[in-house]
Tab-separated table of C-alpha atoms in Angstrom:
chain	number	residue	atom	x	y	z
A	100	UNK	CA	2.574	-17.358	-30.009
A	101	UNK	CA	5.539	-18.879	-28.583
A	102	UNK	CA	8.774	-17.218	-27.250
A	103	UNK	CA	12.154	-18.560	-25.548
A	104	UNK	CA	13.873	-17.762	-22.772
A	105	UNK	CA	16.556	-16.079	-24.297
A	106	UNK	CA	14.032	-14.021	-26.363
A	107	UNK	CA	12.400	-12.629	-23.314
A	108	UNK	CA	15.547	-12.151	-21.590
A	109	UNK	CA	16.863	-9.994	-24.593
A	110	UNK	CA	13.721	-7.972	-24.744
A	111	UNK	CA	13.988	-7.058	-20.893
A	112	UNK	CA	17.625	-6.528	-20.906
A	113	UNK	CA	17.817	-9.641	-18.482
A	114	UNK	CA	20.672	-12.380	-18.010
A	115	UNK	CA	19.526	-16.254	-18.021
A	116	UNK	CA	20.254	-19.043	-15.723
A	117	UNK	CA	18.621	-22.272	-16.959
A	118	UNK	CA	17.518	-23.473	-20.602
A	119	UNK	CA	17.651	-20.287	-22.632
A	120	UNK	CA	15.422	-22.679	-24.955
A	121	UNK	CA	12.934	-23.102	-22.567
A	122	UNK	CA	9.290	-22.147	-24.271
A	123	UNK	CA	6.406	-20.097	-22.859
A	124	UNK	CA	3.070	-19.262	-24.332
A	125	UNK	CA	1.048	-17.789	-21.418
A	126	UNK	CA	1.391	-15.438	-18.497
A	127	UNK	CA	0.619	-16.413	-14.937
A	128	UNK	CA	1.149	-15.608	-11.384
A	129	UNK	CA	3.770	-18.053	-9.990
A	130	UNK	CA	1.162	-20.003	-7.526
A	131	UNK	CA	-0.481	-20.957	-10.575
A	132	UNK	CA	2.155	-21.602	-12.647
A	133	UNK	CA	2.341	-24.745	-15.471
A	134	UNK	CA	4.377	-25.809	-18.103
A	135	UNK	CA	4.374	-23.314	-20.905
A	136	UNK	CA	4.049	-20.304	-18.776
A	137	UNK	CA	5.640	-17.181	-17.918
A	138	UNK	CA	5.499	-15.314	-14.439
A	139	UNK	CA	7.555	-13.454	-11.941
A	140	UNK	CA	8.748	-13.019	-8.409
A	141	UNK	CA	9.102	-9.798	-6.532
A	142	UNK	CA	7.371	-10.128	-3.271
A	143	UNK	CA	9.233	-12.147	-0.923
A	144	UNK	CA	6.542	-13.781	0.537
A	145	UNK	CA	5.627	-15.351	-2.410
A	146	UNK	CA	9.478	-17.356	-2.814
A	147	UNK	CA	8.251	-20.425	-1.395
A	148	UNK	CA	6.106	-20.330	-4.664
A	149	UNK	CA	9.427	-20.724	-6.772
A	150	UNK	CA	10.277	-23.956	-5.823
A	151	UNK	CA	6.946	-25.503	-6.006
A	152	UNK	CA	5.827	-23.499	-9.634
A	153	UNK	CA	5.852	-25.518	-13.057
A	154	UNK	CA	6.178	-22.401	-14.771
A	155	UNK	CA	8.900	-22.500	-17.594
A	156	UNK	CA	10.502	-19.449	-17.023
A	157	UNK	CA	10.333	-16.937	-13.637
A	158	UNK	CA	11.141	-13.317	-14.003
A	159	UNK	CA	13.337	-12.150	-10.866
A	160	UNK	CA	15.625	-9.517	-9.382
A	161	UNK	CA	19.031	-9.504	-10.391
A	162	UNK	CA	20.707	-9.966	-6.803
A	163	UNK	CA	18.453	-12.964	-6.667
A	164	UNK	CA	19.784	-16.254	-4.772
A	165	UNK	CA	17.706	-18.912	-4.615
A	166	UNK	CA	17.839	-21.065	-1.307
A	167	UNK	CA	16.489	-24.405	-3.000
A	168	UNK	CA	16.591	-26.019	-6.219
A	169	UNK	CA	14.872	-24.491	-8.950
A	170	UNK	CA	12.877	-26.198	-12.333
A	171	UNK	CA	11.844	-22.899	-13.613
A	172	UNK	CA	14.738	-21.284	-16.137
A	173	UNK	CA	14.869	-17.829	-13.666
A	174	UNK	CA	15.196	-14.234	-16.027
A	175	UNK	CA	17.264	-12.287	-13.733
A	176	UNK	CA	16.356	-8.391	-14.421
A	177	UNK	CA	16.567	-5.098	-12.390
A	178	UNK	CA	12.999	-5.086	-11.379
A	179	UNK	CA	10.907	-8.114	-11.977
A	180	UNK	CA	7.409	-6.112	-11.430
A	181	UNK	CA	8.290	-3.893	-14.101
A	182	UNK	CA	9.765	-6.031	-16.207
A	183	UNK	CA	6.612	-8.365	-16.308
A	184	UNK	CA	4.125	-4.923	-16.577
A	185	UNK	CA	5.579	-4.629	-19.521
A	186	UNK	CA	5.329	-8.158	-20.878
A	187	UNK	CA	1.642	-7.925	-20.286
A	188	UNK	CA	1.133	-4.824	-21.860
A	189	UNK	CA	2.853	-6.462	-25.061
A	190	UNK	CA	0.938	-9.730	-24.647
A	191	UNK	CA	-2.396	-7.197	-24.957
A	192	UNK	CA	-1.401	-5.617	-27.815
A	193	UNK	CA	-0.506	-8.808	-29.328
A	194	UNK	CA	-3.743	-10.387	-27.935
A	195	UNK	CA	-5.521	-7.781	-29.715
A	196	UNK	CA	-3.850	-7.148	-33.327
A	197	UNK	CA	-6.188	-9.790	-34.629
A	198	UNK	CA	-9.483	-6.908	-33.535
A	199	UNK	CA	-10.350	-4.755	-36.685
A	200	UNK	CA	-11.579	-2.220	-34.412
A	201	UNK	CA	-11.446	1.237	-36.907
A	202	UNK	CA	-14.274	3.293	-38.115
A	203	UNK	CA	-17.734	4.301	-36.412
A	204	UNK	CA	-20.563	2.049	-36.100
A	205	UNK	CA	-23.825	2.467	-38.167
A	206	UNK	CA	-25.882	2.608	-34.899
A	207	UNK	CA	-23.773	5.549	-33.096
A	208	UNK	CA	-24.816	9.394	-33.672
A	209	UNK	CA	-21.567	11.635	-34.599
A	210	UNK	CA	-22.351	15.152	-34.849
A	211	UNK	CA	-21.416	16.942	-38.313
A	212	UNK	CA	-19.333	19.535	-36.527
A	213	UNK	CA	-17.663	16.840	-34.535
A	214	UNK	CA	-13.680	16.180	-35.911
A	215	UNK	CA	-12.970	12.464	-35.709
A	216	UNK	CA	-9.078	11.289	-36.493
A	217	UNK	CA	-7.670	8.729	-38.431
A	218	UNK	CA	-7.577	5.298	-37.363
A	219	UNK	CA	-10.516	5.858	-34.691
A	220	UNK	CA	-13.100	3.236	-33.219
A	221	UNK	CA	-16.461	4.547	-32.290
A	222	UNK	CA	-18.475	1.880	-31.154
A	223	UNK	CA	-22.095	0.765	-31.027
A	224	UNK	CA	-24.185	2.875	-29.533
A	225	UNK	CA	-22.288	5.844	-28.911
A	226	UNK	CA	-22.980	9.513	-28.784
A	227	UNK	CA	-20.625	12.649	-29.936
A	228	UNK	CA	-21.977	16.116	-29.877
A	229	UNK	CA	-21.155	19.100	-31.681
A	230	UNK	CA	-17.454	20.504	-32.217
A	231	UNK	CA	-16.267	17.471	-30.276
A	232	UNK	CA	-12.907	16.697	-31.408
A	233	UNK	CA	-11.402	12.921	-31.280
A	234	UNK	CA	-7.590	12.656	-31.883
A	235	UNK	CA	-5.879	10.027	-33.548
A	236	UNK	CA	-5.980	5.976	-33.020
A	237	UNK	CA	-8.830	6.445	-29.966
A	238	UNK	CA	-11.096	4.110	-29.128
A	239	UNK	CA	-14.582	4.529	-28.103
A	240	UNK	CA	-16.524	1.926	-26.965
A	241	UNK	CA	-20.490	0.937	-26.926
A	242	UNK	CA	-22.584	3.196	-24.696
A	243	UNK	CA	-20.008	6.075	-24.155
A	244	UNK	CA	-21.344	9.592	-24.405
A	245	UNK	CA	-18.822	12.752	-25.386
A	246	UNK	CA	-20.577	15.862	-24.437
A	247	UNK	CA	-20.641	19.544	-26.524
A	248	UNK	CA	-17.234	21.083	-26.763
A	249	UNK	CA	-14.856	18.634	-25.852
A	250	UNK	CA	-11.480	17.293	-26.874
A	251	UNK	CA	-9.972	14.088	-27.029
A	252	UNK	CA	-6.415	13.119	-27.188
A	253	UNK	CA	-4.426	10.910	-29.346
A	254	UNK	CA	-4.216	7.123	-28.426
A	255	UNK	CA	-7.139	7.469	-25.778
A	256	UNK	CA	-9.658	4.388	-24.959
A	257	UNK	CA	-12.891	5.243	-23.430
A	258	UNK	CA	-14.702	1.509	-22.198
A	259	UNK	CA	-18.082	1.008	-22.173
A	260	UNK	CA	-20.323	3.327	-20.410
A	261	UNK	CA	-17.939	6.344	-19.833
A	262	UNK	CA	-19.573	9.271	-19.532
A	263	UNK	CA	-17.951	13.027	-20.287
A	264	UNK	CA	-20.007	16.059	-19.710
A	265	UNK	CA	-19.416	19.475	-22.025
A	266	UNK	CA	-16.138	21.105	-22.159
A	267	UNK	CA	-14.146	18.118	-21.087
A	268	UNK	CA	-10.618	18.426	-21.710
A	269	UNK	CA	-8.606	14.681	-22.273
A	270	UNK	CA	-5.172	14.517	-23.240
A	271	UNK	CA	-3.220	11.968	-25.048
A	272	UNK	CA	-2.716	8.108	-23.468
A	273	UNK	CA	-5.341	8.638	-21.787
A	274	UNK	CA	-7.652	5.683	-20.118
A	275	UNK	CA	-11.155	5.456	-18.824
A	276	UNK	CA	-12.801	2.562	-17.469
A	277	UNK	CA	-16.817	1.715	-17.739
A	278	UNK	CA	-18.967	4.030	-16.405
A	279	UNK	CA	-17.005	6.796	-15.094
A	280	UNK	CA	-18.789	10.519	-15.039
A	281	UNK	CA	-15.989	13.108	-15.938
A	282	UNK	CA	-17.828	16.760	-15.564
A	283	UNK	CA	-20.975	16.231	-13.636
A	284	UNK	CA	-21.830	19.304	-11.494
A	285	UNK	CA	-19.986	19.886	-8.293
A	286	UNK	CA	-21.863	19.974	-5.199
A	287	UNK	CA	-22.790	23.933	-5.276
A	288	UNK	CA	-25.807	24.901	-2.872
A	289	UNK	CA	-26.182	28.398	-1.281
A	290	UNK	CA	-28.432	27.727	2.073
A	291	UNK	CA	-31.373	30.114	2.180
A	292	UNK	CA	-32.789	31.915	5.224
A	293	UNK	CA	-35.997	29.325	5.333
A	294	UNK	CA	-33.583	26.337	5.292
A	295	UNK	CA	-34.062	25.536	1.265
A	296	UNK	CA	-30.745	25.137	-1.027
A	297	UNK	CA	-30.465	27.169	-3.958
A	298	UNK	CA	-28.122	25.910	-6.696
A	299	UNK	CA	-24.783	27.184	-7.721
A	300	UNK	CA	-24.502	26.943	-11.521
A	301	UNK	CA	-20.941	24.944	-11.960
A	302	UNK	CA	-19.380	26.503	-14.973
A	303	UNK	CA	-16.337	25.385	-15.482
A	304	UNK	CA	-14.782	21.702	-16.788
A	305	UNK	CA	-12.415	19.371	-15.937
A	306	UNK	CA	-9.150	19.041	-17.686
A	307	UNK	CA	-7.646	15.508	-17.324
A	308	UNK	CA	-4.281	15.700	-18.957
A	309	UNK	CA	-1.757	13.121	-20.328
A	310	UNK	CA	-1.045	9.157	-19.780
A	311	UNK	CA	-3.513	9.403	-17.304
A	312	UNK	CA	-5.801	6.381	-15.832
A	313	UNK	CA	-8.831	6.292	-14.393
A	314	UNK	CA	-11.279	3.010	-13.018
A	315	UNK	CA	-14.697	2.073	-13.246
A	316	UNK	CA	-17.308	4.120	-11.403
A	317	UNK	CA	-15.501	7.185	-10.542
A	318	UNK	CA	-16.825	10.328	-10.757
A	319	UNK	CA	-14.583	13.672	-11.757
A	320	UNK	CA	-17.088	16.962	-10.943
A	321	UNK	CA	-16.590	19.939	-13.448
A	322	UNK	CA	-15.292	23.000	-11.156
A	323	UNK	CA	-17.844	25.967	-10.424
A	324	UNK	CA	-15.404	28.148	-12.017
A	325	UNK	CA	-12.243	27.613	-13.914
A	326	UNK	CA	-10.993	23.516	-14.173
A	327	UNK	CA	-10.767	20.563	-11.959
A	328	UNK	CA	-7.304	19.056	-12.984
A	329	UNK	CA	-6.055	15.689	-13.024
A	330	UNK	CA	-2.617	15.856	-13.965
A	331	UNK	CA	0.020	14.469	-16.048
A	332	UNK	CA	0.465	10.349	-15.125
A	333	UNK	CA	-2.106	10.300	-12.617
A	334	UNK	CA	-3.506	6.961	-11.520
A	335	UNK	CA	-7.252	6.895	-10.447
A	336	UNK	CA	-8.994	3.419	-8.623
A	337	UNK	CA	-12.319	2.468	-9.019
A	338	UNK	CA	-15.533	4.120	-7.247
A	339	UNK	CA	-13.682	7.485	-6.150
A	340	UNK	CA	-15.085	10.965	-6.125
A	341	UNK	CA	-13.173	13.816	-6.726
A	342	UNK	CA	-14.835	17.116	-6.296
A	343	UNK	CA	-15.166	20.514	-7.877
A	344	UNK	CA	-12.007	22.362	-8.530
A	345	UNK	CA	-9.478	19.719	-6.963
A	346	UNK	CA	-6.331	19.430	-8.326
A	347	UNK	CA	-4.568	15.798	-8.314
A	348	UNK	CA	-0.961	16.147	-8.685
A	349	UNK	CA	1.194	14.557	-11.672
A	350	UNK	CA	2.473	10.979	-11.208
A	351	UNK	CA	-0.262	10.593	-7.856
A	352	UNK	CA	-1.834	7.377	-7.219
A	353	UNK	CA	-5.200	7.336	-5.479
A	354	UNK	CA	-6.986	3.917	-4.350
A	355	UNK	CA	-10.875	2.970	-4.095
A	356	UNK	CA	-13.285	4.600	-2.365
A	357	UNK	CA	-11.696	7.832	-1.928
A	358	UNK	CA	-13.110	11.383	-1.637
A	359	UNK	CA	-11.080	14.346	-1.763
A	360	UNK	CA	-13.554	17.408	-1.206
A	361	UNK	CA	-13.856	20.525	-3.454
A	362	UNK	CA	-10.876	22.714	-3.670
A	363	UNK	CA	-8.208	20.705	-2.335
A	364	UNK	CA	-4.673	20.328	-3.920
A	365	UNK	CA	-3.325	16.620	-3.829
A	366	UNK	CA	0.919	17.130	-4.354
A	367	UNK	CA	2.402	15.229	-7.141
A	368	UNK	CA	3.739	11.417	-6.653
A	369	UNK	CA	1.513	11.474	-3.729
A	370	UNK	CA	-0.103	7.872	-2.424
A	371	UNK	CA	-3.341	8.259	-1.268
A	372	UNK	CA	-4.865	4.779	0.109
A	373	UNK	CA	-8.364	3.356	0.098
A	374	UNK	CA	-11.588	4.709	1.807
A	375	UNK	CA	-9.349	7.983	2.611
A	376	UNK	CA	-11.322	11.247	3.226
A	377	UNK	CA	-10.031	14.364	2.374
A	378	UNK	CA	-12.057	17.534	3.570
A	379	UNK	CA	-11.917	20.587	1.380
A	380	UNK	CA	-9.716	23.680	0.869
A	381	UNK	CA	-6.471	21.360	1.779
A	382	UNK	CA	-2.949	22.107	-0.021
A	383	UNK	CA	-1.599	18.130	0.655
A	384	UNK	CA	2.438	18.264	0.254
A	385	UNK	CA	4.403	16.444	-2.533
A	386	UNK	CA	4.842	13.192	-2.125
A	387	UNK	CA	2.498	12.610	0.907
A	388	UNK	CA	1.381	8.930	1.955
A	389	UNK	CA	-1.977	8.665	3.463
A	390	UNK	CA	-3.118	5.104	4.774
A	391	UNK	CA	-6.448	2.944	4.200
A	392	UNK	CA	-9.504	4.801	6.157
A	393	UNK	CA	-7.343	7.672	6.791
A	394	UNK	CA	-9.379	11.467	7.284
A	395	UNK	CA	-7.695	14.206	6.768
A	396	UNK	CA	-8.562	17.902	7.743
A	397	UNK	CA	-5.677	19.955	7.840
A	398	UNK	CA	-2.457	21.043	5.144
A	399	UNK	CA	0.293	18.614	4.820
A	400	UNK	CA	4.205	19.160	4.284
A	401	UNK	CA	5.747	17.479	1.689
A	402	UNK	CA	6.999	13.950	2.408
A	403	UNK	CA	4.829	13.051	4.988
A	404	UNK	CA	2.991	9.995	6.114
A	405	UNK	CA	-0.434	10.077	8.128
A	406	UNK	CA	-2.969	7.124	9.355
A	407	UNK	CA	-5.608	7.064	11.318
A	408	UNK	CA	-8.865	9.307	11.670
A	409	UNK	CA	-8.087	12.181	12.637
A	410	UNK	CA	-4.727	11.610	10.528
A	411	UNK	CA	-1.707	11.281	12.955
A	412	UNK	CA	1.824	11.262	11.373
A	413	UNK	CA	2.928	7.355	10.966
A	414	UNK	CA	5.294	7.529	14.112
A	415	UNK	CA	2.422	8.992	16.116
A	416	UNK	CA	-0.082	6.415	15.118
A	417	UNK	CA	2.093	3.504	15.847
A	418	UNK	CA	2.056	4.613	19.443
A	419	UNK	CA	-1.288	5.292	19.146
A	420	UNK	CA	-2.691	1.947	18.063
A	421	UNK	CA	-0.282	-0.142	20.588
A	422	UNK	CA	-1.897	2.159	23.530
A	423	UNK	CA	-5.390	1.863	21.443
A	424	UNK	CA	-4.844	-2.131	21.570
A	425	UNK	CA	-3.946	-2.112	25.782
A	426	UNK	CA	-7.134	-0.057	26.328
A	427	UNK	CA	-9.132	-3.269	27.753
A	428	UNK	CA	-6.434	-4.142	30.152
A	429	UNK	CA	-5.221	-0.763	31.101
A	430	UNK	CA	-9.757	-0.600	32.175
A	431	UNK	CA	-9.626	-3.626	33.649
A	432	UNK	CA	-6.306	-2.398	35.954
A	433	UNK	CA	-8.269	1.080	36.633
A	434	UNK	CA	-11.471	-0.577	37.535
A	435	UNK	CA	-9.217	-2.089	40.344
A	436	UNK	CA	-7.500	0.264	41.629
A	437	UNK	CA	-10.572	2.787	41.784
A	438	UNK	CA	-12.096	-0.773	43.563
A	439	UNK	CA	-8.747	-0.738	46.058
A	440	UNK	CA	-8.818	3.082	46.360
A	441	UNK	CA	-12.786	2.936	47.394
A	442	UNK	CA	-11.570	0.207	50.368
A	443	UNK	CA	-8.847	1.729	51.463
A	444	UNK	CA	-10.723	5.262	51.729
A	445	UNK	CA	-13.812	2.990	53.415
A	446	UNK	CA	-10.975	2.447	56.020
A	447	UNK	CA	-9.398	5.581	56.728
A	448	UNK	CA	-12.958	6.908	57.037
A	449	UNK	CA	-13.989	4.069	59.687
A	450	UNK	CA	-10.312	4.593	61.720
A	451	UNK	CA	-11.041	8.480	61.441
A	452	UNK	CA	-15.030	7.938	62.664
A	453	UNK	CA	-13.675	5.508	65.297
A	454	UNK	CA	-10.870	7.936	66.767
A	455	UNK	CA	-12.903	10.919	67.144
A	456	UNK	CA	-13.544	11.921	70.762
């Protein structure tokens, strides 16, 4: 499908400078752009981009000024990255109107006590247990298994592979990405007096509530007792783990490689970066920040930012890492004034030896 300028401009609520008639058919990031195509501009690093691209038409801010001539007919909106997320969701949907995906295949197993919706895709392969219910319009693909007990919500898409243990709770809007384990057992183990482990029986679920995402590989553990909660919005990365009985806050974002250990609290609209550790029993403050490789081990106030490991506040670890960086010279300058300290002290001792009667 083809759409103009001015037809993109009027679905984003966007102004045009250029050819309003100009024609785009594709989506593209603006190093790659080529005739016919449609991307956008919101990291200023990438300007130089602009006027090199071939692109038809460039989404960008509305304060925008360009500093060179430009071939691309420019979309000026409020926030280009937004703007364009939204473009690509619609190109999807479009994308994937012309998929009959409805019904449940021959080769899945539903259980007779299991309530399926209307308009729902069960695909190839799949497996729903008893008194599972499946809202509306969701779609379940090849592989996926939906354990005893649980609910779906409205408008959900499970991918291949996903994996949801009894009792799992999912609310509407909700997506899951290929071979993610929602309600395996938390890690429970009483230590015995000769060393062995005896297992704690995790009875309780996980309850992952609406318009929330989560990648590929993660794994959610059920809580011992009660609910591990994802709430309302939250975004989940690839290959994290989140333990029994956490609770990650509406509207958080948490990146690969993450573990937040059982029992901590994760604020709402927090940022938690990649390869983060997060011990257990925490309460982390509303909107905290945490950087890449970050550990942290302690409570947090809201509206804080930590790096490092231990975590330092952001301020803190600045200093840290410009001192961190200095180390080799600052040992190099010790080294030689321990070496100028030894010879002058080898002199005092000789003058001392040499005056005494």
């Amino acid at each position: 499908m083809q759409f103009t300028a001015k037809q993109i401009g009027e679905f984003l609520n966007g102004t045009i400078e250029g050819d309003e008639n100009a024609q785009v058919s594709t989506l593209s990031k603006i190093e790659d752009g080529k005739l016919g195509s449609l991307c956008f501009l919101s990291n200023p690093k990438y300007e130089n981009f602009l006027y090199k691209t071939e692109a038809s038409v460039v989404i960008v801010a509305k304060d925008f000024i360009p500093t060179q001539p430009v071939k691309s007919t420019l979309v000026k909106v409020q926030d280009p990255y937004s703007a364009f997320s939204v473009l690509l969701e619609k190109y999807n949907e479009v994308a994937n109107m012309s998929r009959e995906e409805i019904g449940i295949h021959n080769s899945s197993y539903v259980h007779p006590t299991a309530k399926i919706g209307q308009n729902v895709y069960v695909g190839p392969f799949c497996c729903i247990e008893e008194n599972v219910v499946v809202g509306d319009n969701a779609k379940i693909y090849a592989q996926t298994y939906v354990g005893a007990g649980s609910n779906i919500g409205k408008d959900c898409v499970f991918f291949p592979g996903v994996k949801l243990y009894r009792q799992t709770s999912v609310g509407d809007r909700v997506i899951i990405h290929s071979n993610t384990v929602i309600g395996s057992d938390g890690f429970g183990f009483a230590p015995q007096k000769d060393g062995s482990y005896n297992k704690i029986a995790q009875i309780g679920n996980v309850v992952i509530e609406d318009d929330v995402e989560i990648g590929a590989n993660t794994s959610i553990d059920r809580a011992t007792m009660g609910a591990t909660f994802i709430r309302k919005g939250a975004k989940l990365d690839n290959l994290i783990q989140i333990a029994h009985n956490v609770e990650v806050g509406a509207h958080s974002v948490v990146a690969a490689q993450t573990g937040i250990s059982g029992s901590t609290k994760l604020g709402e609209n927090s940022v938690i970066g990649g390869q983060v550790g997060i011990a257990g029993h925490l309460n982390l403050g509303k909107r905290t920040q945490v950087g890449a490789k970050a550990g942290i081990n302690f409570d947090t106030e809201d509206n804080k930012q930590w790096h490092g490991s231990p975590a330092q506040p952001l301020k803190e670890w600045m200093r840290s890492t410009v001192i961190f960086k200095k180390l080799p010279e600052v040992d190099k300058r010790v080294r030689e004034l321990e070496a100028k300290i030894a010879a002058l002290t080898a002199v005092i001792e000789k003058m001392t030896t040499t005056q005494t009667p």
